[in-house]
Short mmCIF file of C-alpha atoms and ligand atoms in Angstrom, two decimals:
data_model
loop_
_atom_site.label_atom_id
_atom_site.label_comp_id
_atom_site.label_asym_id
_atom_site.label_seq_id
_atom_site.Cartn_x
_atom_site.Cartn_y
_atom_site.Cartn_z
CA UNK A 743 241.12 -153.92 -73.66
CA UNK A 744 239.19 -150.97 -72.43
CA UNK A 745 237.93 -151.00 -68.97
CA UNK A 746 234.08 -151.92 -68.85
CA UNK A 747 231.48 -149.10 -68.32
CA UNK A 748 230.03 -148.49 -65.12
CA UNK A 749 226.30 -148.00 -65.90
CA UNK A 750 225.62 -146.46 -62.34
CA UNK A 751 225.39 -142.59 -62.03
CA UNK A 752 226.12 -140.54 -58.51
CA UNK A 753 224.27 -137.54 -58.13
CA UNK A 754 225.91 -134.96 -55.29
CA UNK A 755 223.27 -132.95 -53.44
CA UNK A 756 219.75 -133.88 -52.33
CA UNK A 757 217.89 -130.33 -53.07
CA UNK A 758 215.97 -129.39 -55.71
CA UNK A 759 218.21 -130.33 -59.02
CA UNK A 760 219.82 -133.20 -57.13
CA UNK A 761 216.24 -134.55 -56.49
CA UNK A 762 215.08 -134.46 -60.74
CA UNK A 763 218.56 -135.34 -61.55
CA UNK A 764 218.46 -138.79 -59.18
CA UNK A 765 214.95 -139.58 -59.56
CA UNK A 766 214.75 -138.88 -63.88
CA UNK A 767 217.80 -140.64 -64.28
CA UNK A 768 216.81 -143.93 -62.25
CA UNK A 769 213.57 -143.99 -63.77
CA UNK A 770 215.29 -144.27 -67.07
CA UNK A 771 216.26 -147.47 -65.91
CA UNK A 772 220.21 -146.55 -63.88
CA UNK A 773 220.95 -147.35 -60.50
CA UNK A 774 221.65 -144.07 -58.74
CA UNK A 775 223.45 -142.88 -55.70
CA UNK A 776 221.77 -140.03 -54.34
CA UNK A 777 224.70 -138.82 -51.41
CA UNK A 778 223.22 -135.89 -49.14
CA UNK A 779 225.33 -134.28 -46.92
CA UNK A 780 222.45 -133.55 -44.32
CA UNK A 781 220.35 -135.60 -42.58
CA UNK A 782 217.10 -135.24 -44.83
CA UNK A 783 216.51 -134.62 -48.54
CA UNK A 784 214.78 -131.34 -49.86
CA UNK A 785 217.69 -128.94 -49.56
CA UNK A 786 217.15 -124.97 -49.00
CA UNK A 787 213.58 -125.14 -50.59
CA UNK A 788 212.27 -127.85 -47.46
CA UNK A 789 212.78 -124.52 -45.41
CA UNK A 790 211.01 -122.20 -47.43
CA UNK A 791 207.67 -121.36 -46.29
CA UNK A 792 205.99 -120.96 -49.61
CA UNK A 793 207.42 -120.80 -53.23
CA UNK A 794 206.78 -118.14 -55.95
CA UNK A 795 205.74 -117.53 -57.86
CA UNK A 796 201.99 -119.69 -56.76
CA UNK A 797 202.65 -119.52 -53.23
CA UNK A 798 201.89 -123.04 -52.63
CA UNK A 799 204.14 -125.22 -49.39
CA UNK A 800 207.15 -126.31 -50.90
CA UNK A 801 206.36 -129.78 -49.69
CA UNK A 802 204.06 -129.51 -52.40
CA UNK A 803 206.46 -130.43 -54.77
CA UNK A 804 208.97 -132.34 -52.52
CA UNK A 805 206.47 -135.23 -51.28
CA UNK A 806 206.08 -135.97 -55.30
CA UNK A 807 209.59 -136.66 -55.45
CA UNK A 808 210.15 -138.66 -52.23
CA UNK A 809 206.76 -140.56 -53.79
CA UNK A 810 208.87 -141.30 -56.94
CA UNK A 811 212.04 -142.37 -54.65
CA UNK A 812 209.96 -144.64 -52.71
CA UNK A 813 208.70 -146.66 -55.38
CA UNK A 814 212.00 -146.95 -57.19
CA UNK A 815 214.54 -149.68 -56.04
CA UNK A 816 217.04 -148.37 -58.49
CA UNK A 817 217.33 -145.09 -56.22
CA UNK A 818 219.44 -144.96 -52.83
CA UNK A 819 220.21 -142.81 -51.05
CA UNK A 820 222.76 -141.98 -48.50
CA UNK A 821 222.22 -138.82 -45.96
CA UNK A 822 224.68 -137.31 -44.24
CA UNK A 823 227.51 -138.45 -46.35
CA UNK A 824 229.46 -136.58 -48.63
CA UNK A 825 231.92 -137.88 -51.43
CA UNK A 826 235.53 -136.71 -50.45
CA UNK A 827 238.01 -138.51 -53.21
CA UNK A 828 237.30 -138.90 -56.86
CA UNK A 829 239.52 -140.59 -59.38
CA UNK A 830 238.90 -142.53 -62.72
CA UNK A 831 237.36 -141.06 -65.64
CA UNK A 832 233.98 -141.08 -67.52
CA UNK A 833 232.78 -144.41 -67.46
CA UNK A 834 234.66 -145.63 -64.21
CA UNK A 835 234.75 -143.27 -61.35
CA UNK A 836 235.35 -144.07 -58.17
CA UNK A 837 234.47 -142.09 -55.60
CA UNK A 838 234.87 -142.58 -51.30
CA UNK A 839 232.05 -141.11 -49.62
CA UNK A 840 232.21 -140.24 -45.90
CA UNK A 841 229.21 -141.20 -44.00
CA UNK A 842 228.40 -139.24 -40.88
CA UNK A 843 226.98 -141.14 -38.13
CA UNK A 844 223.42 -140.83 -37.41
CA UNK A 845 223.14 -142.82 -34.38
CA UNK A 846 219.89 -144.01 -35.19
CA UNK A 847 219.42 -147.36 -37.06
CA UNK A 848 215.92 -147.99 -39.67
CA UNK A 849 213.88 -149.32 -36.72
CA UNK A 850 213.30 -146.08 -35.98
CA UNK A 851 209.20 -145.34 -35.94
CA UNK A 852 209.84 -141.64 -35.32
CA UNK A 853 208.18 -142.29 -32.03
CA UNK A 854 209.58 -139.44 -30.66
CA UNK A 855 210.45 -141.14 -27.16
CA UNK A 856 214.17 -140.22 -27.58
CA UNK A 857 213.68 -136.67 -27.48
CA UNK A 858 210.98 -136.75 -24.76
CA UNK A 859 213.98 -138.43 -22.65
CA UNK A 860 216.57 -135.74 -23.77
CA UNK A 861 217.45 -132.45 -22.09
CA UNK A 862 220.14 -131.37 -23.81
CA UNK A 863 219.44 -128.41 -26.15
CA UNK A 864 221.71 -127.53 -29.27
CA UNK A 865 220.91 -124.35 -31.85
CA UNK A 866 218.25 -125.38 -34.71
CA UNK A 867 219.94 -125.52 -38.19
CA UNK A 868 216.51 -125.96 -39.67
CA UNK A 869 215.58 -122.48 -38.61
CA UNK A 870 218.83 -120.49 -39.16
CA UNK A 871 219.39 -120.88 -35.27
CA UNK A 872 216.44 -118.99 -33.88
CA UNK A 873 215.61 -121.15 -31.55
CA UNK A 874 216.69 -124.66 -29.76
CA UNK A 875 215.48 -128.24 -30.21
CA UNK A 876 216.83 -131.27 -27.98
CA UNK A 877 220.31 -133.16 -28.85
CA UNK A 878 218.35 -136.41 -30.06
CA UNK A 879 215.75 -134.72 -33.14
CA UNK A 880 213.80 -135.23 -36.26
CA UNK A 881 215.49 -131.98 -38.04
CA UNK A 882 212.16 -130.74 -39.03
CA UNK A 883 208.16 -132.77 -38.92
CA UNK A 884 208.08 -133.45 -42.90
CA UNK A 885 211.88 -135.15 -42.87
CA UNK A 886 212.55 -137.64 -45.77
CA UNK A 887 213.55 -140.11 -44.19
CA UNK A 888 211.74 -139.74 -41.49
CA UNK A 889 214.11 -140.73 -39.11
CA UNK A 890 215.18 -139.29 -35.72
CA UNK A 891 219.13 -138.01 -35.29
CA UNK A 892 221.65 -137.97 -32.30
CA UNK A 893 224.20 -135.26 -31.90
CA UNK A 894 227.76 -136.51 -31.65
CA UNK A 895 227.59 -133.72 -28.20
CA UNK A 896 224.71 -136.25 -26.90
CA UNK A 897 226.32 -139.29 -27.78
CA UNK A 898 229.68 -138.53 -25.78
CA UNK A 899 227.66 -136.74 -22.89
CA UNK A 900 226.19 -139.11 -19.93
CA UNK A 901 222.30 -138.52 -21.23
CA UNK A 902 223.14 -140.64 -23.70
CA UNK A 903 222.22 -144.30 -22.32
CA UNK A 904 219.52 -142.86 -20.50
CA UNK A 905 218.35 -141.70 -24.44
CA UNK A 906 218.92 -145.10 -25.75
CA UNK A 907 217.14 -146.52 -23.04
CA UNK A 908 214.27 -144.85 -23.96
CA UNK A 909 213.48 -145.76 -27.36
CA UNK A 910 211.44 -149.01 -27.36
CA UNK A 911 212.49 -150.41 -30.76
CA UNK A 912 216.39 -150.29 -30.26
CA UNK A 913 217.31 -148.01 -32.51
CA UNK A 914 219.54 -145.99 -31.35
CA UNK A 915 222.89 -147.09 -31.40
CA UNK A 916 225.69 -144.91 -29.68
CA UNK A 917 228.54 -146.80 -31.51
CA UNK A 918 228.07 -146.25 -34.71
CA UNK A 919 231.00 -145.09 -36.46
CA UNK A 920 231.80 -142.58 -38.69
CA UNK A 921 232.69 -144.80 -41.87
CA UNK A 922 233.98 -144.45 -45.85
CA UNK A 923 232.06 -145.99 -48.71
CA UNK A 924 233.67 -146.63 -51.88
CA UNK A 925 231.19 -146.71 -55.09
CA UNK A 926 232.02 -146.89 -58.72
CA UNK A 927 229.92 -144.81 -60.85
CA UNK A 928 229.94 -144.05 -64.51
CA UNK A 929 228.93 -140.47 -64.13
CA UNK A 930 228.33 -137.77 -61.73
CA UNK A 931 226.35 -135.35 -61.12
CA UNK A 932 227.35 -132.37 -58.75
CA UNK A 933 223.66 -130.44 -57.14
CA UNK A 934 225.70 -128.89 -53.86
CA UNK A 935 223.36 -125.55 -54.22
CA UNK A 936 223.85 -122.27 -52.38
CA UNK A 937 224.44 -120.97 -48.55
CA UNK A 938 223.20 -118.10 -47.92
CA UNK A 939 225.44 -115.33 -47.66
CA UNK A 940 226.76 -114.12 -44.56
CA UNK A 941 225.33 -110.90 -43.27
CA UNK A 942 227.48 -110.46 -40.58
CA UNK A 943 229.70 -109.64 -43.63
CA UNK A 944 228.14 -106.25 -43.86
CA UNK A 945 229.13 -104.22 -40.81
CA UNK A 946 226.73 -101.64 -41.66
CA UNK A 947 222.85 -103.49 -41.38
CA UNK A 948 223.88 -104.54 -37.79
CA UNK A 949 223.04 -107.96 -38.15
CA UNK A 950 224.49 -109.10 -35.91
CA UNK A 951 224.31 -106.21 -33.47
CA UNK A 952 220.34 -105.32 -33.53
CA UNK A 953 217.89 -107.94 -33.10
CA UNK A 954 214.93 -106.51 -35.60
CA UNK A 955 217.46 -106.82 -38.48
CA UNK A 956 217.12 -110.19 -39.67
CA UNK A 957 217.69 -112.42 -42.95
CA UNK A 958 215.84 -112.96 -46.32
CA UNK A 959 216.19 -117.34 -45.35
CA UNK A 960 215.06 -116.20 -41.41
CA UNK A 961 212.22 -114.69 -42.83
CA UNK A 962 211.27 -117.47 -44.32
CA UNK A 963 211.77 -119.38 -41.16
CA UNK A 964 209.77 -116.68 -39.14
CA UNK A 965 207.30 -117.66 -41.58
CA UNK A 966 206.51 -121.04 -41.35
CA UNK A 967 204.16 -122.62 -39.50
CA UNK A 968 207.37 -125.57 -38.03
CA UNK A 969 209.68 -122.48 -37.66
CA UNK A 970 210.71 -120.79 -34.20
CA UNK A 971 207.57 -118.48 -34.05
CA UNK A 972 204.85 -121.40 -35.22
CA UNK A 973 204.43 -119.26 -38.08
CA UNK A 974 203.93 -115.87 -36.67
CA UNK A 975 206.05 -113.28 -37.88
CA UNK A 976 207.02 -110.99 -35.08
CA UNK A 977 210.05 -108.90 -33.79
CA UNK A 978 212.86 -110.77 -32.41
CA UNK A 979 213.09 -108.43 -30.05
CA UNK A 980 209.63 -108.43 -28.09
CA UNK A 981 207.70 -110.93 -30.05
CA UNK A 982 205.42 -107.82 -31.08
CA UNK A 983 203.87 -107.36 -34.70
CA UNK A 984 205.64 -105.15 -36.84
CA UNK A 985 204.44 -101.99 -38.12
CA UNK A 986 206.12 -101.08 -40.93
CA UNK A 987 208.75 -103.67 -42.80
CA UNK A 988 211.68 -102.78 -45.24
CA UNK A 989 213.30 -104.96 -47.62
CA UNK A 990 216.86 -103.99 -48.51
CA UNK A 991 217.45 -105.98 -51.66
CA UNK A 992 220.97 -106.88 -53.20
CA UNK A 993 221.98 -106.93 -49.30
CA UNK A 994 225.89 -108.05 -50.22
CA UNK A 995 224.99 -108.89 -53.83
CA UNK A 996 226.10 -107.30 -57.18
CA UNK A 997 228.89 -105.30 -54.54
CA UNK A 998 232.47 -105.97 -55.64
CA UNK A 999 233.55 -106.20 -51.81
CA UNK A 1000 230.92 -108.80 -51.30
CA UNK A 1001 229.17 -111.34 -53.60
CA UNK A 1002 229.41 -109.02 -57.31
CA UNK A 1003 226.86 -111.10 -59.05
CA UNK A 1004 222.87 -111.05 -58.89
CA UNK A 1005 220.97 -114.13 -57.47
CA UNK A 1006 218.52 -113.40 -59.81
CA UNK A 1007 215.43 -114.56 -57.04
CA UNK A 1008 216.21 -112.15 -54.68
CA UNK A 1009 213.36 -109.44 -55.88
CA UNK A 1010 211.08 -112.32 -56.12
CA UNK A 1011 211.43 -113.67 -52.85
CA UNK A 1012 211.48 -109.91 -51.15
CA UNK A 1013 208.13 -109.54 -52.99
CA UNK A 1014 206.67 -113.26 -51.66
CA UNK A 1015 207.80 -111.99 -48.10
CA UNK A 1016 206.13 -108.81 -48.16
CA UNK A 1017 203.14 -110.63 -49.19
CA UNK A 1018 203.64 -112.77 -46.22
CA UNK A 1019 203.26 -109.90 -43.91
CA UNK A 1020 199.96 -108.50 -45.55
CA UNK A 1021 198.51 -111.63 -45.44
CA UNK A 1022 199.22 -111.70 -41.42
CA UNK A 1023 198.89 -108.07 -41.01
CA UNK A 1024 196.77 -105.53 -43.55
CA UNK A 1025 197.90 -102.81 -42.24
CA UNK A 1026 201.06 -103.01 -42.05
CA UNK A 1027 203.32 -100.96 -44.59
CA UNK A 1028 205.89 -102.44 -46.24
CA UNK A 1029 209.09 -100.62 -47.99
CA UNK A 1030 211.35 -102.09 -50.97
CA UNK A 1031 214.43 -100.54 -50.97
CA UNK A 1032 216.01 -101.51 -54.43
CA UNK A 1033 218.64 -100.79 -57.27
CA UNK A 1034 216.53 -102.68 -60.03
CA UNK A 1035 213.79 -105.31 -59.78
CA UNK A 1036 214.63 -108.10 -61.47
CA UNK A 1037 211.46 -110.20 -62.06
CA UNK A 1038 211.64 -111.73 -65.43
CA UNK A 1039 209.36 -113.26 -67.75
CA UNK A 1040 206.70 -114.62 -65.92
CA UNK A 1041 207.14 -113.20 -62.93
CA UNK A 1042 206.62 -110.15 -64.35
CA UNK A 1043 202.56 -110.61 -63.67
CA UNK A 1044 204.07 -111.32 -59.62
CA UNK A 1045 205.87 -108.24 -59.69
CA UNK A 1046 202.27 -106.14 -60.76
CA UNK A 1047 200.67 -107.54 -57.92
CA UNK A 1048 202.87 -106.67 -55.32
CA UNK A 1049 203.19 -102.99 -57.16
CA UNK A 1050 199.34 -103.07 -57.18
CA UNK A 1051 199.12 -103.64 -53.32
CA UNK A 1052 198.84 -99.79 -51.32
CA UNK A 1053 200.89 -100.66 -48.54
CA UNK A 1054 203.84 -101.93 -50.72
CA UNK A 1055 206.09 -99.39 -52.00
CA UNK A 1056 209.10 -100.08 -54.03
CA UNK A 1057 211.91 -97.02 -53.11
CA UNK A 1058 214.65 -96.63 -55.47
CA UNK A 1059 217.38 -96.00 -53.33
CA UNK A 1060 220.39 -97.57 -51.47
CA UNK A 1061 220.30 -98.59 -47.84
CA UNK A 1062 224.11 -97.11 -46.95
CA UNK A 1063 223.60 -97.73 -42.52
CA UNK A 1064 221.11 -99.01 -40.17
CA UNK A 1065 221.11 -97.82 -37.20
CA UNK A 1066 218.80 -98.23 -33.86
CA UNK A 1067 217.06 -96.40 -31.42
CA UNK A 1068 218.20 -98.82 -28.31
CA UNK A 1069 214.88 -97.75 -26.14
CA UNK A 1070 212.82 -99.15 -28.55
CA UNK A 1071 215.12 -101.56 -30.76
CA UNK A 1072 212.90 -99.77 -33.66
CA UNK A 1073 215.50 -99.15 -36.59
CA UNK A 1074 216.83 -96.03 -38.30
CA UNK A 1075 217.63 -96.68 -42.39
CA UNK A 1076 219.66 -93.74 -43.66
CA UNK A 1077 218.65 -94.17 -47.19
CA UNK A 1078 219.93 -92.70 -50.56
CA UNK A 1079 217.26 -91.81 -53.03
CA UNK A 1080 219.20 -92.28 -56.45
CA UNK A 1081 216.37 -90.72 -58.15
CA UNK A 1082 216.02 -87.61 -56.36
CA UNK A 1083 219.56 -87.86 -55.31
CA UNK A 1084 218.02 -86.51 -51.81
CA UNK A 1085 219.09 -88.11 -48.06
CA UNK A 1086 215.96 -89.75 -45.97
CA UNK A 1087 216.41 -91.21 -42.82
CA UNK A 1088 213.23 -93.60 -42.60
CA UNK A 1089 212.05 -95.52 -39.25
CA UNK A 1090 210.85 -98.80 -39.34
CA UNK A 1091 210.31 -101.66 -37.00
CA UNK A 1092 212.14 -104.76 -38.86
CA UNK A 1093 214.52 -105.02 -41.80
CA UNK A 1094 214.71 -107.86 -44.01
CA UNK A 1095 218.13 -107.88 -45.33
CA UNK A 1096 217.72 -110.07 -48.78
CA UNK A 1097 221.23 -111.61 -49.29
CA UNK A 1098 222.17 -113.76 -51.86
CA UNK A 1099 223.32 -117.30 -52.71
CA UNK A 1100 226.27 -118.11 -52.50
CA UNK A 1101 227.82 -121.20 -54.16
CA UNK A 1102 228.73 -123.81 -51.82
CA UNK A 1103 231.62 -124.53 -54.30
CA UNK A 1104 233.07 -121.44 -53.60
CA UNK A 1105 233.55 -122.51 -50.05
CA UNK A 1106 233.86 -126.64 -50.25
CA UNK A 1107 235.45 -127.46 -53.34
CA UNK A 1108 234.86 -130.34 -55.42
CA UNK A 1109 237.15 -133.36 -54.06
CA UNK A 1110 238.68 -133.33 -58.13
CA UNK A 1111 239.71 -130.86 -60.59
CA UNK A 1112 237.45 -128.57 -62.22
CA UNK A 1113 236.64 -124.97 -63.32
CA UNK A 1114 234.92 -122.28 -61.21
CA UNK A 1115 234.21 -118.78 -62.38
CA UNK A 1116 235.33 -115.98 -60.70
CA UNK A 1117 232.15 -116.50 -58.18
CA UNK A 1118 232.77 -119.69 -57.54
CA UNK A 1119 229.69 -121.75 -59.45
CA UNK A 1120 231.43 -124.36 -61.41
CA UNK A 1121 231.88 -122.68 -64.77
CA UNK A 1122 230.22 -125.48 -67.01
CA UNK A 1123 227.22 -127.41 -66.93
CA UNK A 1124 229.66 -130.53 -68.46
CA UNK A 1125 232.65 -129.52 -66.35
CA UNK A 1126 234.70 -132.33 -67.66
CA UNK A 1127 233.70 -135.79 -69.26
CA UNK A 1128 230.93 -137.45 -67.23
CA UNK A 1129 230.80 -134.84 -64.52
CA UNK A 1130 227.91 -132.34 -64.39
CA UNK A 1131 226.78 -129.67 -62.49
CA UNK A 1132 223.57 -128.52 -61.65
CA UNK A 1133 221.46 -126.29 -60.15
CA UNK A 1134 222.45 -123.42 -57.77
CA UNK A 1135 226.34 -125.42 -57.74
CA UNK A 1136 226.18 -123.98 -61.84
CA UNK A 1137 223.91 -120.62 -61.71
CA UNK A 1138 222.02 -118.93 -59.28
CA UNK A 1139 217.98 -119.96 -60.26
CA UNK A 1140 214.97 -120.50 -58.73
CA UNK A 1141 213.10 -124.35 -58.18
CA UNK A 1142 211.58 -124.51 -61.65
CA UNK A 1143 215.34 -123.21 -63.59
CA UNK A 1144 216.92 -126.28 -61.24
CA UNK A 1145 214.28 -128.26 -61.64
CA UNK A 1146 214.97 -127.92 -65.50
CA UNK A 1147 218.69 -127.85 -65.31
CA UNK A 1148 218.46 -131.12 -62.96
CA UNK A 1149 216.84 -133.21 -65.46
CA UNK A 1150 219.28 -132.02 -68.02
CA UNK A 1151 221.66 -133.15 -66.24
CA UNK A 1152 220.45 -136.97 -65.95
CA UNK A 1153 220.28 -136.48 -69.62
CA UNK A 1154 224.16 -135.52 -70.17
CA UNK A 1155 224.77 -138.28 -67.61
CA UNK A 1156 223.43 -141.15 -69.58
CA UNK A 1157 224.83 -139.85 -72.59
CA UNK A 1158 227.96 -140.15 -71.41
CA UNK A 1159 227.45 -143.62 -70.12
CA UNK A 1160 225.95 -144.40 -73.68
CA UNK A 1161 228.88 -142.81 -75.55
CA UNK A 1162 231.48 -145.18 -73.70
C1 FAD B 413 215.24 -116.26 -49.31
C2 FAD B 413 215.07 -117.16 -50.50
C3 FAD B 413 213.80 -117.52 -50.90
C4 FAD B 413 213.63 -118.31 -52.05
N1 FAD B 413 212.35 -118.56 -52.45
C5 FAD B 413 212.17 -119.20 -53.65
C6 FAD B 413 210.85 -119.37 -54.16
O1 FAD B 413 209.86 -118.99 -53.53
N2 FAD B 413 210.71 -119.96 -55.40
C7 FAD B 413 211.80 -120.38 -56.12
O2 FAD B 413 211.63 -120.87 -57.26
N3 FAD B 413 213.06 -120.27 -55.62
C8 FAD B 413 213.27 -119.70 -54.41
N4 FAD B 413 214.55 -119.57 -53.91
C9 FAD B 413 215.66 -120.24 -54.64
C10 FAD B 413 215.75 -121.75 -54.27
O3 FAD B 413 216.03 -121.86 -52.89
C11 FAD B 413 216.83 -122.44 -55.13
O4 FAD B 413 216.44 -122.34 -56.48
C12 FAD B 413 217.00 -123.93 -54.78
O5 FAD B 413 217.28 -124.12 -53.41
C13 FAD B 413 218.13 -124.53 -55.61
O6 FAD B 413 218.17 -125.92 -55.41
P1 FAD B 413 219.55 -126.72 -55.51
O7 FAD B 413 219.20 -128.17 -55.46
O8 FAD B 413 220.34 -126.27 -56.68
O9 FAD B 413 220.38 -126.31 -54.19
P2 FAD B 413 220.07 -126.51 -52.64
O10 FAD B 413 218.65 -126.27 -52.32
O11 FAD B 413 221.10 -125.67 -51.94
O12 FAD B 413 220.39 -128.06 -52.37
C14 FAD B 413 221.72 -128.53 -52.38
C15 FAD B 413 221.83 -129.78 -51.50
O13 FAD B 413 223.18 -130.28 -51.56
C16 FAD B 413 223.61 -130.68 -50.26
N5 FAD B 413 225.07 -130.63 -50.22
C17 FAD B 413 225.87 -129.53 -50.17
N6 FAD B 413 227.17 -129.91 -50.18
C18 FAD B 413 227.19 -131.26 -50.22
C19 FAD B 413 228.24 -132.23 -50.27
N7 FAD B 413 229.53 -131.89 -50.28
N8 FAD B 413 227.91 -133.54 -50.31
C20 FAD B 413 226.60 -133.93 -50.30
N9 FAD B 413 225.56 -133.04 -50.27
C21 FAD B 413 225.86 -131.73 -50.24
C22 FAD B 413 222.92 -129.67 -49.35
O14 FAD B 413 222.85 -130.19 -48.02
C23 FAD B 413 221.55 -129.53 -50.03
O15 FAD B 413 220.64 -130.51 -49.55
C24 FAD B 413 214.75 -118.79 -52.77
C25 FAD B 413 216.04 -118.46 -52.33
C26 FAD B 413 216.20 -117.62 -51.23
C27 FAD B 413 217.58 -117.17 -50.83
#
């Protein structure tokens, strides 16, 4: 006799496409995992500062989806834990998941008494490591679930009981245990997204050397009104408003010795940021430095505006070295102009560097077999029976593409549960 269907679905990844795939699929009536490696749900867009192509707060769209997890018991979810054995087939999977510990129990009130108590200070993931926040944290002020998180450095440091003792609802508790879950699932859904690419990788922007040069996801950051600068975007290296701003776009991308593909929302973001800056600064003069613009469709009408603005100029040309004048920390591009086919050297006081996104997959495999392309994305939306991929772990989109491709997903996941 054949085994008997598991009707439950896991879905891998709490961003974007995990969040439509989870949420569309339980409200079709499935009891869903929903297993987030991180401490909160939203993925890369929760640290956006705005979206294109309306420029309205991400957590626009993200509190309408933690709204429709609330009110659905068929939904749960599991943060930082991450599935790391897979066997069985369509119909009856069963996967382990490893669950981090958090340290912090559900009677946390997100009083915030924990990190008054704590000195210790680790590197902010939340914003790219510009700044610090203490050892015991909410990772950012609009975390779903809102609840607070020890480091494991804390924990095993002798702060820690004086932490604990602070918190007037016992909730923390500094022996919890990394453990392993085992769930059976019919289907699965894998929504692991991007990283963003490392710019270290590319010796010649000085990334990591000069502290004006900074990233397309720091920008972001710089941005926001919770990121390192409440908001204000300044130079790293005197806290001063900048001048004049370039954008080197396909920074690492479509470059055979780096990530040869196109993100595809590079342009578009490079174009939301330099609105960003004219919105803080009007006089400021922004340079484009690009190969093609890629703003499809839609965001074709996005791409006018920003052409339409005076002080945004698009430069066709490639960015080969940045260098910088040490005195100041202002930067030197040495620029290419393909059309002219002339040499400029250009001055500016910040550089953007808009990298792209690269698939966690290519990095973190998937704990059983499938296919990746030659990038790394898993190389079919149904990558074998009752496993599908979505979102940025497929193609490189933008929210509403993953947004789409996520509730796709839930569809080819019930189908498969129906077909057994
Ligand atoms: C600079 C920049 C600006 C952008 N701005 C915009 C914009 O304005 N508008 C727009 O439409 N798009 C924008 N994008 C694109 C947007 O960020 C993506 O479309 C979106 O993040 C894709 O969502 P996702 O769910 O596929 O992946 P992600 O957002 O990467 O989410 C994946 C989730 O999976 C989790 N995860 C990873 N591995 C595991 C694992 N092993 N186990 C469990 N969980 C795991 C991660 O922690 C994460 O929460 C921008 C991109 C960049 C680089």
């Amino acid at each position: 006799m054949a085994n008997a269907v598991t009707q439950s679905i896991m879905v891998v990844g709490g961003g974007m496409s995990g969040l439509a795939a989870a949420i569309e699929a339980a409200e079709a009536g499935h009891d869903v995992f929903l297993v987030e490696k991180s401490p909160y749900l939203g993925g890369r867009v929760a640290q956006l500062h705005q979206y294109f192509p309306k420029l309205c707060p991400p957590y626009c769209g993200l509190e309408i989806n933690f709204r429709r997890i609330k009110n659905n018991p068929k939904l749960k979810i599991m943060t930082m834990a991450e599935p790391v054995a897979i066997t069985g087939e369509e119909g009856n999977f069963d996967v382990s998941v490893k669950v981090a510990p958090r340290y912090v129990n559900e009677r946390c009130t997100a009083c915030n008494k924990c990190t008054e108590a704590c000195e210790m200070e680790i590197p902010n993931p939340f914003n790219y490591n510009m700044d610090k926040i203490k050892a015991a944290y909410l990772p950012h002020d609009l975390a779903f679930p809102l609840r607070y998180v020890l480091d494991p450095a804390l924990v095993q440091s002798p702060e820690a009981q004086k932490v604990k003792d602070a918190c007037p609802y016992g909730a923390i508790d500094l022996d919890m245990q990394p453990k392993t879950v085992d769930l059976k699932v019919g289907a699965i859904v894998w929504a692991t997204g991007w990283k963003p690419y490392d710019s270290t990788k590319m010796e010649n922007y000085g990334f990591d050397k000069y502290d004006n040069v900074v990233s397309n996801v720091q920008m972001e950051r710089l941005a926001a009104q919770n990121g390192p600068t409440q908001g204000k975007i300044v130079r790293p290296s005197d806290g001063q408003a900048p001048k004049t701003v370039a954008f080197i776009q396909c920074a690492g991308s479509r470059d055979e010795n780096h990530l040869p593909f196109c993100s595809s929302i590079c342009c578009m973001a490079s174009m939301k940021q330099a609105m960003y800056v004219r919105a803080q600064y009007p006089d400021a003069k922004i340079t484009i430095f690009y190969i093609d613009i890629r703003a499809m469709d839609r965001y074709e009408d996005f791409y006018r505006t920003a052409k339409e603005d005076a002080n945004i100029e698009f430069f066709k040309g490639n960015v080969a070295k940045i260098a910088e004048d040490p005195a100041t920390k202002n930067l030197v591009l040495r620029v290419e102009d393909t059309t002219a086919g002339a040499l400029h050297e250009i001055n500016v006081d910040l550089a953007v560097l808009a990298t792209g996104m690269q698939p966690v997959t290519s990095e973190a495999p998937v704990p059983t077999s499938v296919a990746y392309d030659s990038y790394g994305f898993i190389a079919q939306a149904e990558a074998k029976p009752g496993f599908i991929a979505a979102g940025c772990a497929r193609l490189p989109v933008g929210v509403t593409e993953t947004v789409q491709d996520g509730t796709a997903a839930a569809l080819k996941a019930i189908q498969s549960i129906a077909r057994r």
